[in-house]
Coordinates of C-alpha atoms in Angstrom, one line a residue:
X1 CA 31.1 79.7 -64.8
X2 CA 28.3 79.1 -62.3
X3 CA 29.1 76.7 -59.5
X4 CA 26.3 74.3 -60.6
X5 CA 27.8 74.2 -64.1
X6 CA 31.3 73.6 -62.6
X7 CA 30.1 70.7 -60.6
X8 CA 28.5 69.1 -63.6
X9 CA 31.7 69.6 -65.6
X10 CA 33.8 67.9 -62.9
X11 CA 31.5 64.8 -63.0
X12 CA 31.8 64.8 -66.8
X13 CA 35.5 65.1 -66.8
X14 CA 35.8 62.2 -64.3
X15 CA 33.6 60.0 -66.4
X16 CA 36.5 59.4 -68.7
X17 CA 37.8 56.8 -66.3
X18 CA 41.4 58.2 -66.2
X19 CA 42.6 59.6 -62.9
X20 CA 42.4 63.3 -62.8
X21 CA 44.4 65.4 -60.3
X22 CA 43.0 68.5 -58.6
X23 CA 45.7 70.5 -60.4
X24 CA 44.5 69.2 -63.9
X25 CA 40.9 69.8 -63.0
X26 CA 41.7 73.3 -61.8
X27 CA 43.5 74.2 -65.0
X28 CA 40.7 72.8 -67.1
X29 CA 38.0 74.8 -65.2
X30 CA 40.2 77.8 -64.5
X31 CA 39.7 77.8 -60.8
X32 CA 42.0 77.1 -57.8
X33 CA 42.9 73.7 -56.5
X34 CA 41.2 74.6 -53.2
X35 CA 38.0 75.1 -55.1
X36 CA 38.3 71.7 -56.7
X37 CA 38.9 70.0 -53.4
X38 CA 35.8 71.7 -51.9
X39 CA 33.7 70.8 -55.0
X40 CA 34.7 67.2 -55.0
X41 CA 34.0 66.9 -51.3
X42 CA 30.5 68.3 -51.8
X43 CA 29.9 66.0 -54.7
X44 CA 30.9 63.0 -52.6
X45 CA 28.6 64.1 -49.8
X46 CA 25.8 64.4 -52.3
X47 CA 26.3 60.8 -53.3
X48 CA 28.4 61.0 -56.4
X49 CA 30.6 57.8 -56.6
X50 CA 33.9 59.7 -56.8
X51 CA 37.0 57.8 -55.6
X52 CA 40.4 59.2 -54.8
X53 CA 42.0 61.7 -52.5
X54 CA 43.8 65.0 -52.4
X55 CA 47.4 64.8 -53.8
X56 CA 46.6 61.6 -55.7
X57 CA 43.7 62.2 -58.0
X58 CA 40.0 61.4 -58.6
X59 CA 38.0 59.2 -60.8
X60 CA 34.3 58.1 -61.1
X61 CA 33.5 54.4 -60.3
X62 CA 32.9 52.7 -63.7
X63 CA 29.8 50.9 -62.7
X64 CA 28.1 54.2 -62.3
X65 CA 29.3 55.6 -65.6
X66 CA 27.1 56.4 -68.6
X67 CA 26.9 53.9 -71.4
X68 CA 29.5 54.8 -74.1
X69 CA 28.5 56.9 -77.1
X70 CA 28.8 55.0 -80.4
X71 CA 29.7 56.8 -83.5
X72 CA 31.5 55.7 -86.7
X73 CA 34.9 57.2 -87.1
X74 CA 33.6 59.5 -89.9
X75 CA 30.7 60.7 -87.7
X76 CA 33.1 61.5 -84.9
X77 CA 35.4 63.3 -87.2
X78 CA 32.5 65.4 -88.5
X79 CA 31.4 66.3 -84.9
X80 CA 34.9 67.3 -83.8
X81 CA 35.7 69.3 -86.9
X82 CA 32.3 71.1 -86.7
X83 CA 33.0 72.0 -83.0
X84 CA 36.5 73.2 -83.9
X85 CA 35.1 75.4 -86.6
X86 CA 32.6 76.9 -84.2
X87 CA 35.4 77.5 -81.7
X88 CA 37.3 79.3 -84.5
X89 CA 34.5 81.3 -86.1
X90 CA 31.7 81.4 -83.6
X91 CA 30.7 84.0 -81.0
X92 CA 32.0 83.8 -77.4
X93 CA 28.9 81.9 -76.3
X94 CA 29.2 79.3 -79.1
X95 CA 33.0 79.0 -78.4
X96 CA 32.3 77.9 -74.8
X97 CA 29.4 75.7 -75.8
X98 CA 31.5 73.9 -78.5
X99 CA 34.4 73.4 -76.0
X100 CA 32.0 71.9 -73.4
X101 CA 30.3 69.7 -76.0
X102 CA 33.7 68.2 -77.1
X103 CA 34.6 67.5 -73.4
X104 CA 31.2 65.7 -72.8
X105 CA 31.6 63.6 -76.0
X106 CA 35.2 62.7 -75.0
X107 CA 34.1 61.7 -71.5
X108 CA 31.7 59.0 -72.6
X109 CA 33.5 57.6 -75.7
X110 CA 34.6 53.9 -75.7
X111 CA 38.5 53.5 -75.7
X112 CA 38.8 52.7 -79.4
X113 CA 37.0 55.9 -80.3
X114 CA 38.9 58.0 -77.8
X115 CA 42.1 56.9 -79.6
X116 CA 40.5 58.1 -82.9
X117 CA 39.6 61.4 -81.3
X118 CA 43.2 62.1 -80.6
X119 CA 44.2 61.3 -84.2
X120 CA 41.8 63.7 -85.9
X121 CA 44.2 66.1 -87.7
X122 CA 41.7 68.7 -88.9
X123 CA 41.9 72.0 -87.1
X124 CA 40.7 75.6 -87.3
X125 CA 42.7 78.5 -85.9
X126 CA 41.4 79.6 -82.5
X127 CA 42.6 83.1 -83.4
X128 CA 40.4 83.4 -86.5
X129 CA 38.1 86.0 -84.9
X130 CA 38.9 88.8 -82.5
X131 CA 37.0 89.1 -79.2
X132 CA 35.3 92.2 -80.5
X133 CA 33.9 90.3 -83.5
X134 CA 32.9 87.4 -81.3
X135 CA 30.9 89.7 -79.0
X136 CA 29.3 91.4 -82.0
X137 CA 28.3 88.0 -83.5
X138 CA 26.6 87.1 -80.2
X139 CA 24.9 90.5 -80.0
X140 CA 23.5 90.2 -83.6
X141 CA 22.4 86.6 -83.0
X142 CA 20.5 87.6 -79.9
X143 CA 18.9 90.5 -81.9
X144 CA 17.8 88.0 -84.6
X145 CA 16.3 85.7 -82.0
X146 CA 14.7 88.5 -80.0
X147 CA 13.5 90.4 -83.0
X148 CA 15.0 93.7 -81.8
X149 CA 16.1 96.5 -84.1
X150 CA 19.8 97.1 -84.5
X151 CA 21.4 100.4 -85.2
X152 CA 25.0 100.8 -86.4
X153 CA 27.3 102.7 -88.8
X154 CA 28.2 100.8 -92.0
X155 CA 31.0 101.2 -94.5
X156 CA 31.0 99.8 -98.0
X157 CA 34.0 98.2 -99.6
X158 CA 36.8 100.7 -100.0
X159 CA 35.1 103.4 -97.9
X160 CA 36.8 105.1 -94.9
X161 CA 35.2 105.1 -91.5
X162 CA 34.4 108.8 -92.0
X163 CA 32.2 107.8 -94.9
X164 CA 30.1 105.4 -92.8
X165 CA 26.3 105.6 -93.1
X166 CA 23.9 105.1 -90.2
X167 CA 21.6 102.2 -90.6
X168 CA 18.6 101.0 -88.6
X169 CA 17.7 97.4 -89.5
X170 CA 15.5 94.5 -88.5
X171 CA 17.9 91.5 -88.3
X172 CA 16.7 88.2 -89.8
X173 CA 19.6 85.8 -89.9
X174 CA 23.4 85.4 -90.0
X175 CA 25.3 83.4 -92.6
X176 CA 29.0 82.5 -92.9
X177 CA 31.2 81.9 -96.0
X178 CA 34.7 82.6 -97.2
X179 CA 35.8 83.8 -93.7
X180 CA 33.1 86.4 -93.3
X181 CA 29.8 86.6 -91.4
X182 CA 27.0 88.4 -93.1
X183 CA 23.8 89.8 -91.6
X184 CA 20.6 89.6 -93.6
X185 CA 18.1 92.2 -92.5
X186 CA 15.3 94.5 -93.5
X187 CA 16.8 98.0 -93.8
X188 CA 14.5 100.7 -92.5
X189 CA 16.5 103.4 -94.4
X190 CA 16.2 101.7 -97.8
X191 CA 12.9 100.1 -97.0
X192 CA 14.2 96.9 -98.5
X193 CA 16.2 93.8 -97.8
X194 CA 20.0 94.3 -97.4
X195 CA 23.0 92.2 -96.4
X196 CA 25.8 93.6 -94.2
X197 CA 29.2 92.2 -93.7
X198 CA 30.0 92.0 -90.0
X199 CA 33.5 93.3 -90.4
X200 CA 32.1 96.6 -91.8
X201 CA 29.7 97.2 -89.0
X202 CA 30.7 99.9 -86.5
X203 CA 29.3 101.3 -83.2
X204 CA 26.5 98.7 -83.0
X205 CA 23.5 99.4 -80.8
X206 CA 20.7 96.9 -80.0
X207 CA 17.7 99.0 -79.3
X208 CA 14.8 98.0 -77.0
X209 CA 12.4 98.4 -79.9
X210 CA 11.0 95.0 -80.8
X211 CA 9.7 94.7 -84.4
X212 CA 6.8 92.6 -85.6
X213 CA 7.4 90.5 -88.6
X214 CA 5.4 91.7 -91.5
X215 CA 4.5 89.9 -94.7
X216 CA 7.2 90.8 -97.3
X217 CA 9.8 91.6 -94.7
X218 CA 10.4 88.1 -93.2
X219 CA 13.3 85.7 -93.6
X220 CA 11.3 83.5 -95.9
X221 CA 10.5 86.5 -98.1
X222 CA 14.2 87.3 -98.3
X223 CA 15.0 83.8 -99.3
X224 CA 12.3 83.8 -101.9
X225 CA 13.6 87.0 -103.4
X226 CA 17.2 85.6 -103.5
X227 CA 16.1 82.4 -105.2
X228 CA 14.1 84.3 -107.8
X229 CA 17.1 86.6 -108.5
X230 CA 19.5 83.7 -108.9
X231 CA 17.4 80.8 -110.2
X232 CA 20.4 79.1 -111.8
X233 CA 22.2 78.9 -108.4
X234 CA 19.3 77.3 -106.6
X235 CA 20.5 74.5 -104.4
X236 CA 24.2 75.1 -105.3
X237 CA 25.6 77.5 -102.8
X238 CA 24.6 78.9 -99.5
X239 CA 26.3 82.1 -100.6
X240 CA 23.4 82.9 -102.9
X241 CA 20.8 82.1 -100.3
X242 CA 22.0 84.3 -97.4

């Protein structure tokens, strides 16, 4: 974590109003207590209204706090469950972003909603995806956004790795259902749209070749094709869209 990001996170954590020890902050941010002492001192010198001292704890003066965020209990539940699902099934970058977002929301909730936050009993396993798959998801997402060709070896259901086929594709979007991520892409080998289950992708390579979107090969063309193929499912399930 960059130092600027860490300083921002310290302020957000102290906004909760509860006294935070240097030890607790250090554990939360995965740094040493000495680093926390130095960061807090620098924040105080920069004018942040942080009160407290080493060995006791720190807090932010309430008159300088942000106004509380107001959600209904159901809205807060939806936000928390969504963030927990992202932490379970997202890439490494999304995992960190969801964790930080939850911390920021928690820091500026009014007391009655903070109590509700602790009572939300809907969870998703943090071990749902391996680090390898999280990195692959981030890689494929960057390729979708950057419009860069991706090359990999792909196995169909029931095939051994020795039967994998080399593919070069133009990634369009990623979709998730039933515990699997799927890549929608234009396959240069088949010269047609194809979908690839992420757990069957091997040896992925993001090339430096940027592709230009062409009529008939874009995401909207893919969606149009799927809707035409499954007209009876239109609007019923994301599975038949991506």
